[in-house]
XYZ file of C-alpha atoms in Angstrom:
590
model
C 2.027 8.292 33.403
C 1.630 9.260 29.247
C -1.955 8.902 27.805
C -0.872 5.315 26.022
C 0.077 3.463 28.967
C -3.572 4.925 30.275
C -4.968 2.774 27.166
C -2.481 0.083 26.204
C -1.629 -3.303 26.752
C -2.517 -6.462 26.560
C -6.400 -6.912 26.076
C -7.846 -9.090 28.728
C -8.770 -12.794 27.932
C -12.685 -12.891 28.287
C -14.654 -15.244 28.235
C -18.131 -16.593 27.158
C -19.094 -16.749 31.072
C -17.997 -13.072 31.227
C -21.172 -12.189 29.838
C -23.132 -13.826 32.507
C -23.251 -11.097 34.809
C -24.852 -9.119 30.894
C -27.535 -11.925 30.830
C -28.386 -11.341 34.886
C -30.035 -8.085 33.643
C -32.897 -9.731 32.472
C -33.543 -12.455 35.169
C -37.158 -13.343 34.485
C -35.980 -13.818 30.626
C -33.517 -16.316 31.038
C -35.038 -17.827 33.337
C -38.113 -18.631 30.711
C -36.131 -18.848 28.144
C -33.878 -22.186 30.323
C -37.079 -23.448 31.263
C -39.260 -23.237 27.907
C -35.958 -25.319 26.140
C -35.817 -27.585 29.088
C -39.306 -28.459 29.287
C -39.467 -29.204 24.988
C -36.630 -31.066 25.347
C -38.875 -33.064 27.756
C -41.067 -33.291 26.091
C -39.717 -34.231 22.478
C -38.075 -36.787 25.117
C -41.239 -38.201 26.304
C -43.164 -38.325 22.649
C -40.801 -40.617 21.262
C -40.303 -42.593 23.934
C -43.722 -42.611 23.866
C -43.983 -44.104 20.560
C -41.101 -45.972 20.299
C -43.155 -47.757 23.522
C -46.393 -48.292 21.226
C -44.090 -49.413 18.530
C -42.463 -52.112 20.254
C -46.160 -53.194 22.070
C -48.173 -53.540 18.510
C -44.890 -55.705 17.497
C -45.041 -58.212 20.982
C -48.736 -57.268 20.907
C -48.810 -56.508 24.520
C -50.301 -52.310 22.815
C -54.445 -53.075 22.874
C -54.810 -51.623 26.583
C -52.806 -48.592 26.171
C -53.522 -47.529 22.646
C -56.115 -44.862 23.918
C -53.930 -43.187 26.656
C -50.814 -43.642 25.073
C -52.199 -41.589 21.990
C -53.848 -38.945 24.355
C -49.790 -38.753 25.617
C -48.331 -38.587 22.601
C -50.849 -35.442 21.535
C -50.023 -33.555 24.947
C -46.494 -34.446 25.019
C -46.279 -32.925 20.633
C -48.480 -29.954 22.129
C -46.411 -29.046 25.278
C -42.857 -29.241 22.921
C -44.306 -26.916 20.431
C -45.471 -24.821 22.773
C -42.587 -24.589 24.683
C -40.292 -24.716 21.735
C -42.718 -21.517 20.313
C -42.012 -20.025 24.412
C -37.990 -20.601 24.018
C -37.689 -18.853 20.516
C -39.201 -15.943 21.791
C -38.623 -15.687 25.080
C -34.608 -15.998 23.858
C -35.054 -13.280 20.898
C -36.242 -10.744 23.642
C -33.392 -11.517 25.808
C -30.989 -11.982 23.213
C -32.621 -8.215 21.267
C -33.143 -6.326 24.408
C -29.012 -7.062 25.674
C -27.306 -7.103 22.624
C -29.756 -3.351 22.746
C -27.887 -2.971 26.175
C -24.612 -3.266 24.474
C -24.797 -1.831 21.772
C -25.278 1.123 23.773
C -22.949 0.497 26.683
C -20.506 0.046 23.612
C -21.091 3.840 22.556
C -20.962 5.191 26.397
C -17.533 3.338 26.736
C -16.349 4.844 23.722
C -16.950 8.239 24.568
C -15.744 8.053 28.168
C -12.181 6.670 27.045
C -12.610 8.977 24.299
C -10.014 10.228 22.158
C -7.206 7.967 23.891
C -8.867 4.383 23.357
C -9.717 5.267 20.035
C -6.669 7.236 18.047
C -4.858 4.633 17.672
C -7.947 2.035 16.441
C -9.678 2.191 12.736
C -13.051 3.685 12.286
C -14.178 0.632 10.904
C -13.625 -1.565 13.010
C -14.625 0.150 16.474
C -18.151 -0.447 14.081
C -17.439 -3.446 13.822
C -17.048 -4.324 17.040
C -20.937 -2.677 17.872
C -22.775 -4.539 15.404
C -21.272 -7.724 13.724
C -19.373 -8.699 16.931
C -22.499 -7.071 19.007
C -24.625 -9.142 17.121
C -22.738 -12.600 17.150
C -23.362 -13.032 20.771
C -27.259 -12.975 19.945
C -26.463 -17.105 19.545
C -25.178 -17.515 22.756
C -27.958 -15.358 24.289
C -31.041 -16.342 22.062
C -29.707 -20.790 22.194
C -26.979 -21.588 24.737
C -28.052 -19.633 27.536
C -31.440 -21.535 27.695
C -29.583 -24.937 25.993
C -26.920 -25.924 28.700
C -29.733 -26.007 31.493
C -31.271 -28.713 28.939
C -28.160 -30.448 28.694
C -27.694 -30.930 32.238
C -30.786 -32.368 32.800
C -32.401 -34.245 29.595
C -29.599 -36.755 29.620
C -29.918 -37.787 33.411
C -33.668 -38.296 32.171
C -32.823 -40.271 29.615
C -29.864 -42.273 31.545
C -33.053 -42.288 33.991
C -35.329 -43.970 32.430
C -33.118 -46.395 30.925
C -32.387 -47.562 33.540
C -36.192 -48.156 34.414
C -35.426 -50.703 31.465
C -32.051 -51.836 31.915
C -29.052 -50.710 34.225
C -26.838 -52.429 32.185
C -27.918 -49.856 29.234
C -27.482 -46.637 30.990
C -24.305 -47.556 32.221
C -23.502 -48.607 28.904
C -24.956 -45.410 27.340
C -23.430 -43.150 30.248
C -19.804 -42.887 29.693
C -20.500 -41.144 25.579
C -22.640 -38.232 27.304
C -18.635 -36.548 28.400
C -17.225 -37.592 26.081
C -20.316 -35.963 23.584
C -19.627 -32.659 25.430
C -16.099 -32.251 25.575
C -14.748 -32.168 22.667
C -14.879 -28.686 21.391
C -13.516 -27.429 24.978
C -10.439 -30.292 23.824
C -10.593 -27.688 20.753
C -11.212 -25.015 22.049
C -7.958 -23.164 22.669
C -7.473 -24.181 18.733
C -11.046 -22.721 17.908
C -10.155 -19.329 20.177
C -7.473 -18.473 18.169
C -8.691 -19.125 15.336
C -12.140 -17.231 15.779
C -9.743 -13.573 17.164
C -8.113 -14.072 13.835
C -10.938 -14.785 11.807
C -13.127 -11.221 14.020
C -9.480 -9.723 14.081
C -9.361 -10.358 9.562
C -12.710 -9.191 9.477
C -12.579 -5.805 11.989
C -9.890 -5.246 9.277
C -12.176 -5.473 6.233
C -14.236 -3.211 8.076
C -12.079 -1.243 7.897
C -10.433 -1.006 4.992
C -14.184 -0.612 2.987
C -15.313 2.084 5.298
C -11.759 4.154 4.874
C -12.744 3.168 1.560
C -15.769 5.062 1.118
C -14.576 7.782 3.102
C -11.604 8.591 0.894
C -13.190 7.949 -2.677
C -12.944 11.329 -4.139
C -8.965 11.152 -3.166
C -8.779 7.843 -4.905
C -10.377 8.921 -8.093
C -8.429 12.366 -7.791
C -5.016 10.022 -7.833
C -6.120 7.401 -10.148
C -5.569 5.033 -7.157
C -9.092 3.362 -7.364
C -7.878 -0.406 -8.873
C -4.656 -0.383 -6.173
C -7.200 0.325 -3.251
C -9.237 -2.619 -4.744
C -6.939 -5.114 -5.279
C -6.260 -4.088 -1.213
C -9.272 -4.851 -0.900
C -9.488 -8.175 -2.814
C -6.053 -9.761 -1.127
C -7.336 -8.879 2.382
C -10.666 -10.957 1.123
C -8.608 -14.243 0.762
C -7.074 -13.436 3.903
C -10.724 -13.528 5.261
C -12.040 -16.667 3.142
C -8.542 -18.329 3.910
C -9.365 -17.771 7.616
C -12.806 -19.204 6.885
C -11.771 -21.516 5.461
C -9.214 -23.012 8.561
C -12.274 -22.414 10.716
C -14.683 -24.227 8.809
C -12.787 -27.180 8.330
C -11.668 -27.233 12.260
C -15.414 -26.904 12.441
C -16.062 -29.809 10.474
C -13.756 -32.583 12.275
C -15.273 -31.511 15.945
C -18.910 -32.399 13.679
C -17.438 -35.627 12.968
C -15.916 -36.518 15.725
C -18.860 -35.863 17.094
C -21.148 -37.570 14.838
C -19.147 -40.633 15.158
C -18.942 -40.945 19.269
C -23.420 -40.564 18.807
C -23.571 -42.928 16.508
C -21.168 -45.679 18.452
C -23.422 -44.654 21.152
C -26.378 -45.922 19.698
C -24.803 -48.979 18.263
C -23.281 -49.407 21.417
C -26.998 -49.797 23.499
C -28.360 -51.384 19.934
C -26.013 -54.356 20.761
C -26.391 -54.100 23.944
C -30.362 -54.449 24.096
C -30.416 -57.540 21.123
C -28.067 -58.983 23.881
C -30.654 -58.686 26.312
C -33.762 -59.858 24.295
C -31.830 -62.660 22.889
C -31.520 -63.092 26.467
C -34.521 -63.040 27.462
C -33.636 -60.227 30.443
C -35.560 -57.355 28.811
C -38.776 -57.912 26.845
C -39.064 -56.366 23.159
C -41.309 -54.475 23.620
C -39.958 -51.985 25.566
C -36.803 -52.722 23.793
C -37.367 -49.406 21.023
C -37.289 -46.900 23.572
C -34.641 -47.868 24.247
C -32.838 -47.162 20.984
C -34.526 -43.833 21.137
C -33.923 -43.126 24.402
C -29.918 -43.706 24.093
C -30.166 -41.151 20.987
C -32.229 -38.760 22.207
C -30.069 -38.460 25.867
C -27.402 -37.472 23.648
C -29.399 -34.369 20.971
C -29.341 -31.875 23.722
C -25.399 -31.460 23.745
C -25.446 -32.173 20.196
C -27.755 -29.130 20.180
C -25.164 -27.391 22.428
C -22.104 -28.735 20.575
C -23.395 -26.927 17.109
C -23.293 -23.807 18.463
C -20.434 -24.824 20.077
C -18.696 -25.269 16.651
C -18.642 -21.522 16.650
C -17.456 -21.155 19.909
C -13.946 -19.583 18.893
C -15.306 -16.899 16.873
C -17.871 -16.182 19.700
C -14.873 -15.996 22.458
C -13.317 -13.412 19.825
C -16.561 -11.434 20.275
C -16.862 -11.285 23.378
C -13.288 -10.443 24.182
C -13.525 -7.412 21.276
C -17.098 -6.467 23.178
C -16.019 -6.544 27.011
C -12.785 -4.600 26.059
C -14.805 -1.715 24.756
C -17.656 -1.715 27.185
C -14.935 -2.356 30.328
C -12.278 -0.159 28.974
C -11.016 2.380 32.000
C -11.727 5.979 31.223
C -9.155 8.430 30.033
C -10.274 10.443 32.351
C -12.066 9.461 36.396
C -15.276 11.392 36.845
C -14.954 11.952 40.334
C -15.636 15.481 40.888
C -17.634 16.560 43.023
C -17.481 20.714 43.234
C -20.151 22.581 42.068
C -19.097 26.635 41.860
C -21.616 29.079 42.317
C -22.380 30.683 38.531
C -19.922 33.599 39.804
C -16.643 31.645 39.797
C -13.678 33.578 37.912
C -12.986 32.019 34.652
C -9.667 32.408 35.231
C -7.113 29.155 33.829
C -3.932 28.302 35.832
C -1.473 25.895 33.955
C 0.501 25.040 37.507
C 3.989 22.844 36.282
C 2.248 20.654 33.940
C 3.851 17.665 32.453
C 2.554 15.430 29.763
C 3.291 12.847 26.813
C 0.856 10.782 25.025
C 3.283 7.817 24.472
C 6.944 6.929 25.538
C 8.400 6.791 22.224
C 7.853 10.911 21.633
C 8.550 11.488 24.834
C 6.678 14.450 26.677
C 4.711 17.266 24.564
C 4.772 19.672 28.072
C 7.578 19.918 30.704
C 6.710 21.795 33.619
C 4.665 24.033 32.228
C 3.410 27.175 33.740
C 0.688 29.876 32.631
C -1.614 32.029 33.878
C -4.653 33.323 31.885
C -6.750 35.899 33.849
C -10.353 36.523 33.238
C -11.569 38.321 29.831
C -7.410 37.969 29.136
C -7.098 36.763 25.785
C -4.061 34.155 25.252
C -2.588 33.485 21.954
C -0.267 30.160 21.822
C 1.786 29.881 19.201
C 4.131 27.718 18.345
C 5.817 25.124 16.098
C 3.747 21.907 14.922
C 4.704 19.538 18.229
C 5.234 22.055 20.395
C 2.057 20.831 23.176
C -0.741 23.881 21.287
C -3.279 21.634 21.046
C -1.787 19.469 23.808
C -2.841 22.889 26.276
C -6.458 22.867 24.993
C -6.587 19.186 25.278
C -5.730 19.309 28.748
C -7.957 21.647 29.227
C -11.429 20.414 28.487
C -9.863 17.440 29.892
C -9.636 14.566 27.449
C -6.820 13.724 29.390
C -4.523 14.675 32.765
C -1.815 16.164 33.249
C 1.359 14.021 34.025
C 2.295 16.344 36.620
C 0.926 19.564 38.129
C -2.311 20.479 37.323
C -4.690 23.076 35.879
C -6.527 25.116 37.492
C -10.196 27.206 36.699
C -10.921 29.867 39.192
C -8.626 28.417 41.198
C -10.554 24.834 40.972
C -8.336 21.994 40.309
C -9.936 20.727 37.000
C -10.161 16.647 38.772
C -12.327 18.578 41.896
C -14.814 19.446 38.792
C -17.735 17.470 37.722
C -16.959 16.665 33.637
C -20.397 17.918 32.752
C -19.611 21.360 34.926
C -15.929 21.604 33.236
C -17.239 21.376 29.754
C -20.775 23.123 30.149
C -17.958 26.384 31.674
C -15.066 25.887 28.720
C -16.367 26.037 25.069
C -13.800 25.028 22.551
C -14.278 25.175 18.681
C -11.670 22.741 17.194
C -9.301 22.881 13.965
C -11.192 19.605 12.488
C -15.132 20.023 13.422
C -17.562 17.172 13.080
C -21.179 17.518 11.712
C -23.961 14.720 11.966
C -26.052 14.512 8.842
C -28.596 16.394 11.016
C -30.439 19.520 10.285
C -28.244 23.079 10.561
C -30.448 23.396 13.624
C -29.596 21.023 14.815
C -26.431 20.413 15.216
C -25.956 23.635 16.436
C -27.933 23.133 19.115
C -25.540 20.342 19.995
C -23.738 23.431 22.340
C -26.809 23.476 24.717
C -29.051 21.063 23.462
C -32.589 23.116 25.176
C -31.945 26.153 23.628
C -34.656 27.631 21.220
C -35.071 28.168 17.259
C -34.564 32.348 17.451
C -31.450 31.313 20.119
C -29.793 29.057 17.621
C -30.581 31.276 14.754
C -29.020 34.358 17.025
C -25.870 31.963 17.717
C -25.760 31.397 13.820
C -25.302 35.788 13.508
C -22.808 35.707 15.895
C -21.205 33.952 13.359
C -21.122 34.725 10.804
C -23.479 32.026 9.628
C -26.688 33.201 9.132
C -26.361 34.165 5.604
C -24.947 31.225 4.074
C -27.920 28.733 6.039
C -30.540 31.106 4.943
C -29.358 30.025 1.738
C -28.945 26.796 1.557
C -32.339 24.523 -0.540
C -33.992 23.816 3.911
C -32.191 26.722 5.060
C -31.754 25.782 8.852
C -33.757 22.080 8.214
C -30.907 21.307 5.768
C -29.412 17.856 6.283
C -25.480 18.450 6.162
C -23.915 15.563 5.129
C -21.981 12.409 6.797
C -18.960 14.536 8.784
C -20.450 17.507 7.120
C -20.332 16.549 3.866
C -22.759 19.134 1.989
C -20.649 22.495 3.319
C -17.474 24.049 2.745
C -14.817 23.847 5.315
C -15.563 27.201 5.949
C -18.623 26.714 6.882
C -18.082 23.354 8.686
C -15.683 25.891 11.065
C -18.909 28.411 11.496
C -21.733 26.161 12.289
C -18.674 24.714 14.872
C -18.212 28.270 16.609
C -22.263 29.186 16.673
C -21.865 26.387 18.907
C -19.498 28.121 20.965
C -21.429 31.315 21.153
C -24.856 29.180 21.811
C -23.322 27.824 25.082
C -22.618 30.881 26.043
C -19.660 29.288 27.970
C -17.334 32.189 30.468
C -13.824 29.956 29.198
C -13.570 29.693 24.927
C -11.126 28.508 23.364
C -10.102 28.538 19.624
C -8.210 25.655 18.049
C -7.168 26.496 14.557
C -11.091 28.308 14.666
C -10.573 30.529 11.445
C -8.133 28.075 9.474
C -11.092 27.418 6.098
C -11.895 30.748 6.135
C -11.132 33.629 3.447
C -10.193 36.605 4.687
C -13.222 38.907 3.965
C -14.865 36.253 6.267
C -12.345 35.948 8.713
C -12.207 39.510 9.235
C -16.427 39.593 9.942
C -16.442 36.839 12.159
C -12.735 38.590 14.283
C -15.911 41.522 14.983
C -18.477 39.144 16.245
C -15.363 36.729 18.362
C -14.274 40.170 19.605
C -18.166 40.814 20.897
C -17.993 37.147 22.753
C -14.714 37.521 24.444
C -15.999 40.403 26.410
C -16.026 39.288 29.610
C -14.483 35.444 29.149
C -11.214 33.658 29.460
C -10.190 32.592 25.457
C -7.657 31.021 24.417
C -6.617 31.025 19.956
C -4.180 28.921 18.905
C -3.830 30.141 15.628
C -1.127 30.358 12.560
C -2.583 33.538 11.146
C -1.080 36.533 12.522
C -4.415 38.485 11.645
C -5.818 36.455 14.736
C -2.245 36.511 17.013
C -2.469 40.199 16.808
C -5.590 40.411 18.198
C -5.130 39.141 21.591
C -4.167 40.427 24.980
C -0.970 38.545 25.484
C 0.969 35.603 23.529
C 2.521 32.550 24.556
C 5.548 31.756 22.635
C 6.205 27.528 23.065
C 8.645 25.897 22.131
C 10.037 22.677 24.067
C 7.061 21.562 26.080
C 7.339 25.248 27.907
C 6.802 29.441 27.224
C 9.911 30.490 25.719
C 8.396 34.307 25.704
C 5.785 35.764 26.201
C 3.605 39.484 25.700
C 1.740 41.424 23.025
C 2.637 41.360 19.321
C 4.921 44.444 18.854
C 7.444 43.672 21.845
C 7.685 40.554 21.174
C 8.565 41.587 16.836
C 11.224 44.412 19.393
C 12.268 41.913 20.835
C 14.111 39.734 18.524
C 13.616 36.220 20.062
C 11.793 32.653 18.633
C 8.150 34.684 17.711
C 10.329 36.978 15.917
C 12.284 34.654 13.325
C 8.815 32.474 13.162
C 7.122 35.610 12.149
C 9.427 36.680 9.576
C 8.673 33.212 7.848
C 6.018 34.500 7.086
C 4.472 34.176 4.408
C 0.673 35.342 3.904
C 0.281 36.041 6.866
C 0.497 32.316 7.750
C 3.158 31.454 9.808
C 5.166 28.289 8.981
C 4.872 25.873 11.257
């Protein structure tokens, strides 16, 4: 199985009902929201019906004896309705914001578990849009729709019961309209879902374009590409406008159909009630309350359908959020073994096979290698030979499709991920620094480290000098992705992290590619001190780095073509010697 097969495939068709387990995490808030919403709607129904009864009594002259009690009932109804509305808003939004916070934290956790494979083919702006815009869009579901559904089920039944008490025929006339009005959004659900999916996807794409444009402003300015990028954004915005327009037209037609049905329902009850009054079957005093009950019976349903007009976008946001939340982790963290500190840091690759996708085929084929405890091994080969893949597999960013990798005789899959990554430190080629003080960026290597331990790690990484020269020294923020530091400075910060972590196994993936020769020479002495007694896997193009290794593994076609020390391989005249012969200024051409 390739790495992509683990994460690819059609997205599951999640529905709004799939969010109910999320809402069930706060049952008290959910119950209070539904209760307050229902009380508010019932209070409004009772208040309006009482007022209408007073109007009818006033017309017929029969309201006098009941005027005082009815006035008190009206006041109580208004008060209960107002308090219940406040409660629904308070509890509903408290529920919504708490659940959205959980969703957003869950999204980050889901991305972390599925990284790096899941995020490789996805754009940062689109993922950020899911974590913010899509998650926040679900606020209306949690704060309004869930509570309104309960009221939409109970209030129409109460109104029908009131109509039946006034006259059963009125209830029979109104009853068929209730399911008709409620069903309109669901008749259009498929079309709404398609439009919502397209709308959210287009919005995610626009977010991604904007983020990439901001991140690449320097390159756009250098190559004079700003106008073209702006034109592309304008076309993307126009496409988004088209999707929004189509979505709005569909929602507008839906609203018009519901309004027509509402008018027909009230007219039907009006005509029937007028006929009953004319026949002397229905007292005139009960005619106004009947009309009010007919109108308010449909109000909770229309309130739900108002939110339901956004059903397509809500469904799409739900799918995008839950797809990440329920994304299978890239590797299963089921290891239970916790070896003692005396574990020998010996690394073995045993018949390892691995590929990222079927199109490119396997990167490693039956790869076998053993790195003894305390040995420094350099992986060398042309681009695509599998050097960085070996480092990624050792960190368990992926698992091999065949064979196994062991640390101290333990299969990596038998070790908890936290335990493995505590024992293996990596200095990547592409260093990510957060917009935090330098001190905190280094401290990622060991969060509980003291400030003096951080400074010592920086000194070992030859970084203390330039850090102290920064405006606020170790308190200087690095900028987004370390933008305030040079490439070489960022790499030395990453090396300081590895020093601070003090792991028995060290992986250096092009760790000195952005250093000048003088800085590299100064750093090599520190690295030699660091790797004493530690197992070190070095991936490098610089001959100065490769020469210092105890052994070199030359990779070709996903296998080891030859192995030995620098001088031995040169004398052999094999692939490594040819690669070195083509080197330019001491850098291998790969």
